mmCIF file with all atom_site columns, C-alpha atoms and ligand atoms in Angstrom:
data_model
loop_
_atom_site.group_PDB
_atom_site.id
_atom_site.type_symbol
_atom_site.label_atom_id
_atom_site.label_alt_id
_atom_site.label_comp_id
_atom_site.label_asym_id
_atom_site.label_entity_id
_atom_site.label_seq_id
_atom_site.pdbx_PDB_ins_code
_atom_site.Cartn_x
_atom_site.Cartn_y
_atom_site.Cartn_z
_atom_site.occupancy
_atom_site.B_iso_or_equiv
_atom_site.pdbx_formal_charge
_atom_site.auth_seq_id
_atom_site.auth_comp_id
_atom_site.auth_asym_id
_atom_site.auth_atom_id
_atom_site.pdbx_PDB_model_num
ATOM   1   C  CA  . UNK A 1 1   ? -15.061 -8.663  -19.954 1.00 0.00 ? 6   UNK A CA  1
ATOM   2   C  CA  . UNK A 1 2   ? -18.603 -8.077  -21.378 1.00 0.00 ? 7   UNK A CA  1
ATOM   3   C  CA  . UNK A 1 3   ? -18.417 -4.546  -22.989 1.00 0.00 ? 8   UNK A CA  1
ATOM   4   C  CA  . UNK A 1 4   ? -20.603 -2.680  -25.085 1.00 0.00 ? 9   UNK A CA  1
ATOM   5   C  CA  . UNK A 1 5   ? -18.604 -0.459  -26.915 1.00 0.00 ? 10  UNK A CA  1
ATOM   6   C  CA  . UNK A 1 6   ? -19.318 2.916   -28.991 1.00 0.00 ? 11  UNK A CA  1
ATOM   7   C  CA  . UNK A 1 7   ? -17.221 5.081   -29.780 1.00 0.00 ? 12  UNK A CA  1
ATOM   8   C  CA  . UNK A 1 8   ? -17.831 7.434   -27.386 1.00 0.00 ? 13  UNK A CA  1
ATOM   9   C  CA  . UNK A 1 9   ? -18.158 5.217   -23.865 1.00 0.00 ? 14  UNK A CA  1
ATOM   10  C  CA  . UNK A 1 10  ? -17.977 1.616   -22.864 1.00 0.00 ? 15  UNK A CA  1
ATOM   11  C  CA  . UNK A 1 11  ? -20.588 0.195   -20.651 1.00 0.00 ? 16  UNK A CA  1
ATOM   12  C  CA  . UNK A 1 12  ? -19.041 -2.637  -18.603 1.00 0.00 ? 17  UNK A CA  1
ATOM   13  C  CA  . UNK A 1 13  ? -21.752 -5.265  -17.857 1.00 0.00 ? 18  UNK A CA  1
ATOM   14  C  CA  . UNK A 1 14  ? -19.495 -7.694  -16.020 1.00 0.00 ? 19  UNK A CA  1
ATOM   15  C  CA  . UNK A 1 15  ? -17.260 -5.558  -13.112 1.00 0.00 ? 20  UNK A CA  1
ATOM   16  C  CA  . UNK A 1 16  ? -17.436 -9.165  -10.987 1.00 0.00 ? 21  UNK A CA  1
ATOM   17  C  CA  . UNK A 1 17  ? -13.908 -10.625 -10.336 1.00 0.00 ? 22  UNK A CA  1
ATOM   18  C  CA  . UNK A 1 18  ? -14.140 -12.939 -6.961  1.00 0.00 ? 23  UNK A CA  1
ATOM   19  C  CA  . UNK A 1 19  ? -15.559 -16.379 -7.705  1.00 0.00 ? 24  UNK A CA  1
ATOM   20  C  CA  . UNK A 1 20  ? -19.426 -17.226 -6.384  1.00 0.00 ? 25  UNK A CA  1
ATOM   21  C  CA  . UNK A 1 21  ? -20.065 -18.903 -3.256  1.00 0.00 ? 26  UNK A CA  1
ATOM   22  C  CA  . UNK A 1 22  ? -17.228 -18.277 -0.920  1.00 0.00 ? 27  UNK A CA  1
ATOM   23  C  CA  . UNK A 1 23  ? -18.194 -15.814 2.120   1.00 0.00 ? 28  UNK A CA  1
ATOM   24  C  CA  . UNK A 1 24  ? -16.106 -13.145 -0.461  1.00 0.00 ? 29  UNK A CA  1
ATOM   25  C  CA  . UNK A 1 25  ? -18.152 -13.778 -3.555  1.00 0.00 ? 30  UNK A CA  1
ATOM   26  C  CA  . UNK A 1 26  ? -21.909 -13.722 -4.597  1.00 0.00 ? 31  UNK A CA  1
ATOM   27  C  CA  . UNK A 1 27  ? -24.277 -15.798 -3.015  1.00 0.00 ? 32  UNK A CA  1
ATOM   28  C  CA  . UNK A 1 28  ? -25.216 -19.381 -4.554  1.00 0.00 ? 33  UNK A CA  1
ATOM   29  C  CA  . UNK A 1 29  ? -28.752 -19.334 -4.086  1.00 0.00 ? 34  UNK A CA  1
ATOM   30  C  CA  . UNK A 1 30  ? -29.849 -15.970 -5.253  1.00 0.00 ? 35  UNK A CA  1
ATOM   31  C  CA  . UNK A 1 31  ? -32.476 -17.354 -7.366  1.00 0.00 ? 36  UNK A CA  1
ATOM   32  C  CA  . UNK A 1 32  ? -34.394 -17.401 -3.963  1.00 0.00 ? 37  UNK A CA  1
ATOM   33  C  CA  . UNK A 1 33  ? -35.962 -14.511 -3.570  1.00 0.00 ? 38  UNK A CA  1
ATOM   34  C  CA  . UNK A 1 34  ? -34.736 -12.207 -0.365  1.00 0.00 ? 39  UNK A CA  1
ATOM   35  C  CA  . UNK A 1 35  ? -37.589 -12.941 2.065   1.00 0.00 ? 40  UNK A CA  1
ATOM   36  C  CA  . UNK A 1 36  ? -37.123 -16.688 1.684   1.00 0.00 ? 41  UNK A CA  1
ATOM   37  C  CA  . UNK A 1 37  ? -33.292 -16.096 2.153   1.00 0.00 ? 42  UNK A CA  1
ATOM   38  C  CA  . UNK A 1 38  ? -34.041 -14.398 5.415   1.00 0.00 ? 43  UNK A CA  1
ATOM   39  C  CA  . UNK A 1 39  ? -36.779 -16.515 6.925   1.00 0.00 ? 44  UNK A CA  1
ATOM   40  C  CA  . UNK A 1 40  ? -34.355 -19.671 6.570   1.00 0.00 ? 45  UNK A CA  1
ATOM   41  C  CA  . UNK A 1 41  ? -31.638 -17.663 7.339   1.00 0.00 ? 46  UNK A CA  1
ATOM   42  C  CA  . UNK A 1 42  ? -33.546 -16.546 10.562  1.00 0.00 ? 47  UNK A CA  1
ATOM   43  C  CA  . UNK A 1 43  ? -34.683 -19.892 11.708  1.00 0.00 ? 48  UNK A CA  1
ATOM   44  C  CA  . UNK A 1 44  ? -31.227 -21.102 11.351  1.00 0.00 ? 49  UNK A CA  1
ATOM   45  C  CA  . UNK A 1 45  ? -30.023 -17.841 13.578  1.00 0.00 ? 50  UNK A CA  1
ATOM   46  C  CA  . UNK A 1 46  ? -32.624 -18.803 16.294  1.00 0.00 ? 51  UNK A CA  1
ATOM   47  C  CA  . UNK A 1 47  ? -31.373 -22.074 16.376  1.00 0.00 ? 52  UNK A CA  1
ATOM   48  C  CA  . UNK A 1 48  ? -27.981 -20.928 17.207  1.00 0.00 ? 53  UNK A CA  1
ATOM   49  C  CA  . UNK A 1 49  ? -28.932 -18.827 19.769  1.00 0.00 ? 54  UNK A CA  1
ATOM   50  C  CA  . UNK A 1 50  ? -31.074 -21.659 21.438  1.00 0.00 ? 55  UNK A CA  1
ATOM   51  C  CA  . UNK A 1 51  ? -27.717 -23.784 21.037  1.00 0.00 ? 56  UNK A CA  1
ATOM   52  C  CA  . UNK A 1 52  ? -25.705 -20.890 23.014  1.00 0.00 ? 57  UNK A CA  1
ATOM   53  C  CA  . UNK A 1 53  ? -28.626 -21.823 25.748  1.00 0.00 ? 58  UNK A CA  1
ATOM   54  C  CA  . UNK A 1 54  ? -30.245 -18.759 25.210  1.00 0.00 ? 59  UNK A CA  1
ATOM   55  C  CA  . UNK A 1 55  ? -34.237 -18.740 25.570  1.00 0.00 ? 60  UNK A CA  1
ATOM   56  C  CA  . UNK A 1 56  ? -34.138 -15.830 22.737  1.00 0.00 ? 61  UNK A CA  1
ATOM   57  C  CA  . UNK A 1 57  ? -38.109 -16.796 22.441  1.00 0.00 ? 62  UNK A CA  1
ATOM   58  C  CA  . UNK A 1 58  ? -39.309 -15.933 25.845  1.00 0.00 ? 63  UNK A CA  1
ATOM   59  C  CA  . UNK A 1 59  ? -37.571 -12.557 26.164  1.00 0.00 ? 64  UNK A CA  1
ATOM   60  C  CA  . UNK A 1 60  ? -39.151 -9.651  23.953  1.00 0.00 ? 65  UNK A CA  1
ATOM   61  C  CA  . UNK A 1 61  ? -35.498 -8.047  23.481  1.00 0.00 ? 66  UNK A CA  1
ATOM   62  C  CA  . UNK A 1 62  ? -34.723 -11.232 21.593  1.00 0.00 ? 67  UNK A CA  1
ATOM   63  C  CA  . UNK A 1 63  ? -37.793 -12.619 20.067  1.00 0.00 ? 68  UNK A CA  1
ATOM   64  C  CA  . UNK A 1 64  ? -37.182 -10.864 16.911  1.00 0.00 ? 69  UNK A CA  1
ATOM   65  C  CA  . UNK A 1 65  ? -33.684 -11.024 16.915  1.00 0.00 ? 70  UNK A CA  1
ATOM   66  C  CA  . UNK A 1 66  ? -32.919 -13.465 14.687  1.00 0.00 ? 71  UNK A CA  1
ATOM   67  C  CA  . UNK A 1 67  ? -35.265 -11.836 11.882  1.00 0.00 ? 72  UNK A CA  1
ATOM   68  C  CA  . UNK A 1 68  ? -32.886 -8.503  12.501  1.00 0.00 ? 73  UNK A CA  1
ATOM   69  C  CA  . UNK A 1 69  ? -30.101 -10.249 12.099  1.00 0.00 ? 74  UNK A CA  1
ATOM   70  C  CA  . UNK A 1 70  ? -30.987 -12.202 8.940   1.00 0.00 ? 75  UNK A CA  1
ATOM   71  C  CA  . UNK A 1 71  ? -32.576 -9.161  7.173   1.00 0.00 ? 76  UNK A CA  1
ATOM   72  C  CA  . UNK A 1 72  ? -29.167 -7.267  8.144   1.00 0.00 ? 77  UNK A CA  1
ATOM   73  C  CA  . UNK A 1 73  ? -26.914 -9.553  6.263   1.00 0.00 ? 78  UNK A CA  1
ATOM   74  C  CA  . UNK A 1 74  ? -28.790 -9.687  3.561   1.00 0.00 ? 79  UNK A CA  1
ATOM   75  C  CA  . UNK A 1 75  ? -29.814 -5.967  3.062   1.00 0.00 ? 80  UNK A CA  1
ATOM   76  C  CA  . UNK A 1 76  ? -26.647 -4.329  4.430   1.00 0.00 ? 81  UNK A CA  1
ATOM   77  C  CA  . UNK A 1 77  ? -23.661 -6.058  5.613   1.00 0.00 ? 82  UNK A CA  1
ATOM   78  C  CA  . UNK A 1 78  ? -23.796 -8.692  2.989   1.00 0.00 ? 83  UNK A CA  1
ATOM   79  C  CA  . UNK A 1 79  ? -25.950 -6.801  0.490   1.00 0.00 ? 84  UNK A CA  1
ATOM   80  C  CA  . UNK A 1 80  ? -22.876 -7.152  -2.166  1.00 0.00 ? 85  UNK A CA  1
ATOM   81  C  CA  . UNK A 1 81  ? -23.508 -10.930 -2.513  1.00 0.00 ? 86  UNK A CA  1
ATOM   82  C  CA  . UNK A 1 82  ? -26.755 -10.763 -3.097  1.00 0.00 ? 87  UNK A CA  1
ATOM   83  C  CA  . UNK A 1 83  ? -27.098 -7.582  -5.671  1.00 0.00 ? 88  UNK A CA  1
ATOM   84  C  CA  . UNK A 1 84  ? -25.486 -7.503  -8.937  1.00 0.00 ? 89  UNK A CA  1
ATOM   85  C  CA  . UNK A 1 85  ? -22.625 -4.139  -9.251  1.00 0.00 ? 90  UNK A CA  1
ATOM   86  C  CA  . UNK A 1 86  ? -24.773 -1.666  -11.182 1.00 0.00 ? 91  UNK A CA  1
ATOM   87  C  CA  . UNK A 1 87  ? -22.983 -1.312  -14.945 1.00 0.00 ? 92  UNK A CA  1
ATOM   88  C  CA  . UNK A 1 88  ? -20.021 1.275   -15.025 1.00 0.00 ? 93  UNK A CA  1
ATOM   89  C  CA  . UNK A 1 89  ? -19.888 3.547   -18.088 1.00 0.00 ? 94  UNK A CA  1
ATOM   90  C  CA  . UNK A 1 90  ? -16.447 4.516   -18.705 1.00 0.00 ? 95  UNK A CA  1
ATOM   91  C  CA  . UNK A 1 91  ? -15.443 7.630   -21.183 1.00 0.00 ? 96  UNK A CA  1
ATOM   92  C  CA  . UNK A 1 92  ? -12.779 8.800   -23.330 1.00 0.00 ? 97  UNK A CA  1
ATOM   93  C  CA  . UNK A 1 93  ? -10.837 11.538  -21.078 1.00 0.00 ? 98  UNK A CA  1
ATOM   94  C  CA  . UNK A 1 94  ? -10.465 14.105  -24.172 1.00 0.00 ? 99  UNK A CA  1
ATOM   95  C  CA  . UNK A 1 95  ? -7.558  15.356  -23.056 1.00 0.00 ? 100 UNK A CA  1
ATOM   96  C  CA  . UNK A 1 96  ? -6.704  14.524  -19.298 1.00 0.00 ? 101 UNK A CA  1
ATOM   97  C  CA  . UNK A 1 97  ? -4.015  11.984  -18.988 1.00 0.00 ? 102 UNK A CA  1
ATOM   98  C  CA  . UNK A 1 98  ? -2.612  12.892  -15.657 1.00 0.00 ? 103 UNK A CA  1
ATOM   99  C  CA  . UNK A 1 99  ? -3.569  11.076  -12.147 1.00 0.00 ? 104 UNK A CA  1
ATOM   100 C  CA  . UNK A 1 100 ? -7.355  10.851  -10.495 1.00 0.00 ? 105 UNK A CA  1
ATOM   101 C  CA  . UNK A 1 101 ? -7.378  10.433  -6.652  1.00 0.00 ? 106 UNK A CA  1
ATOM   102 C  CA  . UNK A 1 102 ? -9.969  9.566   -4.785  1.00 0.00 ? 107 UNK A CA  1
ATOM   103 C  CA  . UNK A 1 103 ? -9.391  9.767   -0.885  1.00 0.00 ? 108 UNK A CA  1
ATOM   104 C  CA  . UNK A 1 104 ? -11.462 8.496   2.067   1.00 0.00 ? 109 UNK A CA  1
ATOM   105 C  CA  . UNK A 1 105 ? -13.907 6.491   0.788   1.00 0.00 ? 110 UNK A CA  1
ATOM   106 C  CA  . UNK A 1 106 ? -15.967 5.244   3.367   1.00 0.00 ? 111 UNK A CA  1
ATOM   107 C  CA  . UNK A 1 107 ? -16.108 1.148   4.007   1.00 0.00 ? 112 UNK A CA  1
ATOM   108 C  CA  . UNK A 1 108 ? -17.930 -1.387  6.230   1.00 0.00 ? 113 UNK A CA  1
ATOM   109 C  CA  . UNK A 1 109 ? -17.550 -4.932  5.470   1.00 0.00 ? 114 UNK A CA  1
ATOM   110 C  CA  . UNK A 1 110 ? -16.904 -8.073  7.351   1.00 0.00 ? 115 UNK A CA  1
ATOM   111 C  CA  . UNK A 1 111 ? -13.939 -10.353 8.266   1.00 0.00 ? 116 UNK A CA  1
ATOM   112 C  CA  . UNK A 1 112 ? -14.453 -13.666 6.773   1.00 0.00 ? 117 UNK A CA  1
ATOM   113 C  CA  . UNK A 1 113 ? -12.783 -15.692 9.899   1.00 0.00 ? 118 UNK A CA  1
ATOM   114 C  CA  . UNK A 1 114 ? -14.839 -14.115 12.886  1.00 0.00 ? 119 UNK A CA  1
ATOM   115 C  CA  . UNK A 1 115 ? -18.009 -12.305 11.807  1.00 0.00 ? 120 UNK A CA  1
ATOM   116 C  CA  . UNK A 1 116 ? -16.793 -9.129  13.204  1.00 0.00 ? 121 UNK A CA  1
ATOM   117 C  CA  . UNK A 1 117 ? -17.267 -5.704  11.105  1.00 0.00 ? 122 UNK A CA  1
ATOM   118 C  CA  . UNK A 1 118 ? -14.437 -4.431  9.404   1.00 0.00 ? 123 UNK A CA  1
ATOM   119 C  CA  . UNK A 1 119 ? -14.459 0.028   9.136   1.00 0.00 ? 124 UNK A CA  1
ATOM   120 C  CA  . UNK A 1 120 ? -12.441 2.535   7.634   1.00 0.00 ? 125 UNK A CA  1
ATOM   121 C  CA  . UNK A 1 121 ? -11.462 4.224   4.611   1.00 0.00 ? 126 UNK A CA  1
ATOM   122 C  CA  . UNK A 1 122 ? -9.920  3.012   1.055   1.00 0.00 ? 127 UNK A CA  1
ATOM   123 C  CA  . UNK A 1 123 ? -8.196  5.313   -1.427  1.00 0.00 ? 128 UNK A CA  1
ATOM   124 C  CA  . UNK A 1 124 ? -8.384  5.082   -4.829  1.00 0.00 ? 129 UNK A CA  1
ATOM   125 C  CA  . UNK A 1 125 ? -5.673  6.511   -7.604  1.00 0.00 ? 130 UNK A CA  1
ATOM   126 C  CA  . UNK A 1 126 ? -5.488  5.532   -11.027 1.00 0.00 ? 131 UNK A CA  1
ATOM   127 C  CA  . UNK A 1 127 ? -3.488  6.966   -13.860 1.00 0.00 ? 132 UNK A CA  1
ATOM   128 C  CA  . UNK A 1 128 ? -5.423  7.973   -17.113 1.00 0.00 ? 133 UNK A CA  1
ATOM   129 C  CA  . UNK A 1 129 ? -3.310  7.242   -19.841 1.00 0.00 ? 134 UNK A CA  1
ATOM   130 C  CA  . UNK A 1 130 ? -3.172  9.847   -23.166 1.00 0.00 ? 135 UNK A CA  1
ATOM   131 C  CA  . UNK A 1 131 ? -5.688  6.648   -24.507 1.00 0.00 ? 136 UNK A CA  1
ATOM   132 C  CA  . UNK A 1 132 ? -7.358  6.092   -21.513 1.00 0.00 ? 137 UNK A CA  1
ATOM   133 C  CA  . UNK A 1 133 ? -11.097 6.022   -19.680 1.00 0.00 ? 138 UNK A CA  1
ATOM   134 C  CA  . UNK A 1 134 ? -12.095 7.959   -16.938 1.00 0.00 ? 139 UNK A CA  1
ATOM   135 C  CA  . UNK A 1 135 ? -15.855 6.810   -14.942 1.00 0.00 ? 140 UNK A CA  1
ATOM   136 C  CA  . UNK A 1 136 ? -17.783 8.858   -12.871 1.00 0.00 ? 141 UNK A CA  1
ATOM   137 C  CA  . UNK A 1 137 ? -16.520 9.585   -9.636  1.00 0.00 ? 142 UNK A CA  1
ATOM   138 C  CA  . UNK A 1 138 ? -19.270 8.068   -7.284  1.00 0.00 ? 143 UNK A CA  1
ATOM   139 C  CA  . UNK A 1 139 ? -18.291 4.999   -9.620  1.00 0.00 ? 144 UNK A CA  1
ATOM   140 C  CA  . UNK A 1 140 ? -15.492 4.189   -7.527  1.00 0.00 ? 145 UNK A CA  1
ATOM   141 C  CA  . UNK A 1 141 ? -17.771 4.352   -4.213  1.00 0.00 ? 146 UNK A CA  1
ATOM   142 C  CA  . UNK A 1 142 ? -20.084 1.904   -5.408  1.00 0.00 ? 147 UNK A CA  1
ATOM   143 C  CA  . UNK A 1 143 ? -17.115 -0.481  -6.226  1.00 0.00 ? 148 UNK A CA  1
ATOM   144 C  CA  . UNK A 1 144 ? -15.725 -0.170  -2.619  1.00 0.00 ? 149 UNK A CA  1
ATOM   145 C  CA  . UNK A 1 145 ? -19.503 -0.927  -1.363  1.00 0.00 ? 150 UNK A CA  1
ATOM   146 C  CA  . UNK A 1 146 ? -19.910 -3.741  -4.137  1.00 0.00 ? 151 UNK A CA  1
ATOM   147 C  CA  . UNK A 1 147 ? -17.128 -5.585  -2.671  1.00 0.00 ? 152 UNK A CA  1
ATOM   148 C  CA  . UNK A 1 148 ? -17.191 -4.310  1.103   1.00 0.00 ? 153 UNK A CA  1
ATOM   149 C  CA  . UNK A 1 149 ? -20.441 -5.462  1.898   1.00 0.00 ? 154 UNK A CA  1
ATOM   150 C  CA  . UNK A 1 150 ? -19.637 -9.188  2.091   1.00 0.00 ? 155 UNK A CA  1
ATOM   151 C  CA  . UNK A 1 151 ? -17.311 -11.400 4.164   1.00 0.00 ? 156 UNK A CA  1
ATOM   152 C  CA  . UNK A 1 152 ? -13.966 -10.543 3.189   1.00 0.00 ? 157 UNK A CA  1
ATOM   153 C  CA  . UNK A 1 153 ? -9.869  -10.539 4.486   1.00 0.00 ? 158 UNK A CA  1
ATOM   154 C  CA  . UNK A 1 154 ? -8.480  -6.923  3.831   1.00 0.00 ? 159 UNK A CA  1
ATOM   155 C  CA  . UNK A 1 155 ? -5.824  -8.215  1.667   1.00 0.00 ? 160 UNK A CA  1
ATOM   156 C  CA  . UNK A 1 156 ? -8.460  -9.770  -0.782  1.00 0.00 ? 161 UNK A CA  1
ATOM   157 C  CA  . UNK A 1 157 ? -11.326 -6.744  -0.736  1.00 0.00 ? 162 UNK A CA  1
ATOM   158 C  CA  . UNK A 1 158 ? -7.902  -4.755  -1.408  1.00 0.00 ? 163 UNK A CA  1
ATOM   159 C  CA  . UNK A 1 159 ? -7.731  -6.921  -4.351  1.00 0.00 ? 164 UNK A CA  1
ATOM   160 C  CA  . UNK A 1 160 ? -10.914 -6.973  -5.578  1.00 0.00 ? 165 UNK A CA  1
ATOM   161 C  CA  . UNK A 1 161 ? -12.035 -3.689  -5.362  1.00 0.00 ? 166 UNK A CA  1
ATOM   162 C  CA  . UNK A 1 162 ? -8.206  -2.690  -7.292  1.00 0.00 ? 167 UNK A CA  1
ATOM   163 C  CA  . UNK A 1 163 ? -9.360  -5.634  -9.885  1.00 0.00 ? 168 UNK A CA  1
ATOM   164 C  CA  . UNK A 1 164 ? -12.365 -4.064  -10.603 1.00 0.00 ? 169 UNK A CA  1
ATOM   165 C  CA  . UNK A 1 165 ? -11.188 -0.130  -11.022 1.00 0.00 ? 170 UNK A CA  1
ATOM   166 C  CA  . UNK A 1 166 ? -8.649  -2.039  -13.816 1.00 0.00 ? 171 UNK A CA  1
ATOM   167 C  CA  . UNK A 1 167 ? -11.291 -3.256  -15.441 1.00 0.00 ? 172 UNK A CA  1
ATOM   168 C  CA  . UNK A 1 168 ? -13.777 -0.195  -15.188 1.00 0.00 ? 173 UNK A CA  1
ATOM   169 C  CA  . UNK A 1 169 ? -10.919 2.323   -16.308 1.00 0.00 ? 174 UNK A CA  1
ATOM   170 C  CA  . UNK A 1 170 ? -9.757  0.615   -19.671 1.00 0.00 ? 175 UNK A CA  1
ATOM   171 C  CA  . UNK A 1 171 ? -6.211  1.689   -20.676 1.00 0.00 ? 176 UNK A CA  1
ATOM   172 C  CA  . UNK A 1 172 ? -4.968  3.035   -17.475 1.00 0.00 ? 177 UNK A CA  1
ATOM   173 C  CA  . UNK A 1 173 ? -1.246  3.429   -16.922 1.00 0.00 ? 178 UNK A CA  1
ATOM   174 C  CA  . UNK A 1 174 ? -1.355  2.362   -13.560 1.00 0.00 ? 179 UNK A CA  1
ATOM   175 C  CA  . UNK A 1 175 ? -4.188  1.841   -10.538 1.00 0.00 ? 180 UNK A CA  1
ATOM   176 C  CA  . UNK A 1 176 ? -3.305  1.970   -6.903  1.00 0.00 ? 181 UNK A CA  1
ATOM   177 C  CA  . UNK A 1 177 ? -5.746  1.105   -3.962  1.00 0.00 ? 182 UNK A CA  1
ATOM   178 C  CA  . UNK A 1 178 ? -5.224  1.362   0.061   1.00 0.00 ? 183 UNK A CA  1
ATOM   179 C  CA  . UNK A 1 179 ? -7.187  0.290   2.788   1.00 0.00 ? 184 UNK A CA  1
ATOM   180 C  CA  . UNK A 1 180 ? -6.939  1.671   6.097   1.00 0.00 ? 185 UNK A CA  1
ATOM   181 C  CA  . UNK A 1 181 ? -9.238  -0.298  8.322   1.00 0.00 ? 186 UNK A CA  1
ATOM   182 C  CA  . UNK A 1 182 ? -10.114 -1.388  12.329  1.00 0.00 ? 187 UNK A CA  1
ATOM   183 C  CA  . UNK A 1 183 ? -10.869 -4.956  12.881  1.00 0.00 ? 188 UNK A CA  1
ATOM   184 C  CA  . UNK A 1 184 ? -13.546 -5.432  15.582  1.00 0.00 ? 189 UNK A CA  1
ATOM   185 C  CA  . UNK A 1 185 ? -12.276 -9.290  15.856  1.00 0.00 ? 190 UNK A CA  1
ATOM   186 C  CA  . UNK A 1 186 ? -9.018  -7.915  17.250  1.00 0.00 ? 191 UNK A CA  1
ATOM   187 C  CA  . UNK A 1 187 ? -10.557 -5.171  19.266  1.00 0.00 ? 192 UNK A CA  1
ATOM   188 C  CA  . UNK A 1 188 ? -13.294 -7.225  20.669  1.00 0.00 ? 193 UNK A CA  1
ATOM   189 C  CA  . UNK A 1 189 ? -12.222 -11.007 20.987  1.00 0.00 ? 194 UNK A CA  1
ATOM   190 C  CA  . UNK A 1 190 ? -8.777  -12.368 21.355  1.00 0.00 ? 195 UNK A CA  1
ATOM   191 C  CA  . UNK A 1 191 ? -6.286  -9.830  21.818  1.00 0.00 ? 196 UNK A CA  1
ATOM   192 C  CA  . UNK A 1 192 ? -8.766  -6.862  22.486  1.00 0.00 ? 197 UNK A CA  1
ATOM   193 C  CA  . UNK A 1 193 ? -6.752  -4.279  21.019  1.00 0.00 ? 198 UNK A CA  1
ATOM   194 C  CA  . UNK A 1 194 ? -8.471  -1.121  20.460  1.00 0.00 ? 199 UNK A CA  1
ATOM   195 C  CA  . UNK A 1 195 ? -6.845  1.405   17.930  1.00 0.00 ? 200 UNK A CA  1
ATOM   196 C  CA  . UNK A 1 196 ? -4.822  -0.597  16.134  1.00 0.00 ? 201 UNK A CA  1
ATOM   197 C  CA  . UNK A 1 197 ? -5.624  -0.455  12.060  1.00 0.00 ? 202 UNK A CA  1
ATOM   198 C  CA  . UNK A 1 198 ? -4.373  -2.479  9.336   1.00 0.00 ? 203 UNK A CA  1
ATOM   199 C  CA  . UNK A 1 199 ? -3.396  -0.626  5.745   1.00 0.00 ? 204 UNK A CA  1
ATOM   200 C  CA  . UNK A 1 200 ? -2.943  -2.729  2.501   1.00 0.00 ? 205 UNK A CA  1
ATOM   201 C  CA  . UNK A 1 201 ? -2.022  -1.743  -0.694  1.00 0.00 ? 206 UNK A CA  1
ATOM   202 C  CA  . UNK A 1 202 ? -2.477  -3.085  -3.928  1.00 0.00 ? 207 UNK A CA  1
ATOM   203 C  CA  . UNK A 1 203 ? -0.754  -1.064  -7.026  1.00 0.00 ? 208 UNK A CA  1
ATOM   204 C  CA  . UNK A 1 204 ? -0.002  -2.073  -10.581 1.00 0.00 ? 209 UNK A CA  1
ATOM   205 C  CA  . UNK A 1 205 ? 1.730   -0.201  -13.425 1.00 0.00 ? 210 UNK A CA  1
ATOM   206 C  CA  . UNK A 1 206 ? 3.384   3.170   -12.552 1.00 0.00 ? 211 UNK A CA  1
ATOM   207 C  CA  . UNK A 1 207 ? 2.498   2.698   -8.892  1.00 0.00 ? 212 UNK A CA  1
ATOM   208 C  CA  . UNK A 1 208 ? 4.748   -0.299  -8.941  1.00 0.00 ? 213 UNK A CA  1
ATOM   209 C  CA  . UNK A 1 209 ? 7.952   1.943   -9.701  1.00 0.00 ? 214 UNK A CA  1
ATOM   210 C  CA  . UNK A 1 210 ? 9.078   3.520   -6.189  1.00 0.00 ? 215 UNK A CA  1
ATOM   211 C  CA  . UNK A 1 211 ? 10.305  6.698   -8.150  1.00 0.00 ? 216 UNK A CA  1
ATOM   212 C  CA  . UNK A 1 212 ? 7.482   7.510   -9.909  1.00 0.00 ? 217 UNK A CA  1
ATOM   213 C  CA  . UNK A 1 213 ? 5.480   11.012  -9.779  1.00 0.00 ? 218 UNK A CA  1
ATOM   214 C  CA  . UNK A 1 214 ? 2.314   9.491   -9.360  1.00 0.00 ? 219 UNK A CA  1
ATOM   215 C  CA  . UNK A 1 215 ? 3.059   7.561   -7.133  1.00 0.00 ? 220 UNK A CA  1
ATOM   216 C  CA  . UNK A 1 216 ? 4.529   9.827   -5.047  1.00 0.00 ? 221 UNK A CA  1
ATOM   217 C  CA  . UNK A 1 217 ? 1.487   12.264  -5.650  1.00 0.00 ? 222 UNK A CA  1
ATOM   218 C  CA  . UNK A 1 218 ? -0.902  9.650   -4.572  1.00 0.00 ? 223 UNK A CA  1
ATOM   219 C  CA  . UNK A 1 219 ? 1.210   8.708   -1.134  1.00 0.00 ? 224 UNK A CA  1
ATOM   220 C  CA  . UNK A 1 220 ? 1.151   12.485  -0.633  1.00 0.00 ? 225 UNK A CA  1
ATOM   221 C  CA  . UNK A 1 221 ? -2.411  13.169  -1.095  1.00 0.00 ? 226 UNK A CA  1
ATOM   222 C  CA  . UNK A 1 222 ? -3.443  10.400  1.630   1.00 0.00 ? 227 UNK A CA  1
ATOM   223 C  CA  . UNK A 1 223 ? -0.276  11.414  3.755   1.00 0.00 ? 228 UNK A CA  1
ATOM   224 C  CA  . UNK A 1 224 ? 0.687   7.469   4.357   1.00 0.00 ? 229 UNK A CA  1
ATOM   225 C  CA  . UNK A 1 225 ? 5.235   7.050   4.146   1.00 0.00 ? 230 UNK A CA  1
ATOM   226 C  CA  . UNK A 1 226 ? 5.391   3.145   3.470   1.00 0.00 ? 231 UNK A CA  1
ATOM   227 C  CA  . UNK A 1 227 ? 9.235   3.956   3.277   1.00 0.00 ? 232 UNK A CA  1
ATOM   228 C  CA  . UNK A 1 228 ? 9.660   4.283   -0.290  1.00 0.00 ? 233 UNK A CA  1
ATOM   229 C  CA  . UNK A 1 229 ? 9.309   0.582   -0.643  1.00 0.00 ? 234 UNK A CA  1
ATOM   230 C  CA  . UNK A 1 230 ? 7.926   -1.371  -3.907  1.00 0.00 ? 235 UNK A CA  1
ATOM   231 C  CA  . UNK A 1 231 ? 4.273   -2.849  -3.015  1.00 0.00 ? 236 UNK A CA  1
HETATM 232 ZN ZN1 . ZN  B 2 .   ? -11.090 -11.312 11.991  1.00 0.00 ? 30  ZN  B ZN1 1
#
């Protein structure tokens, strides 16, 4: 972890924790400017539509679709592959040693398997501890955006958000991340079931102990009953 320390705060410049290249990692072509990447992807998507027997070039609604799709990937859906996570500054907690919870962070992601969107909410909790650092609340949202805006499977995405939070919140006594999401690849294709949601939780430190007060406070707060089992 690259850090720049001074007595009062730490600036984390490298929270990225997914290997480059995979659909769930940073892009390998960031030496190109975004306009070039969008142009290349647009040509490729046009060929994809042509392969499906679609005369998109002569349909006024579809003739710009390859460009629209390429822009959506680079600027929105896979934005986290093409941009670095902003630096995250952590600060001494100055006497606060309890739990911090942020609930209902919205997430939009895309499954690596089918390139259909995943949408739902992420909940994050951490126990600061006597020597711990805290981070600005919106930085948790930034972490979720960074790792969510790329291809992912929910299990891996939950783990990446956990790992990044654990790095940023130094000397914590535990971090827990829960993601509740619906997958369009389940509702629109294959089994075609709407309304089913997936819940994943990654826990470390005190949150791994089923009798722990912080763990109980966290699950009471997000109102998910996991049956009291260790995760
Ligand atoms: Zn899928």
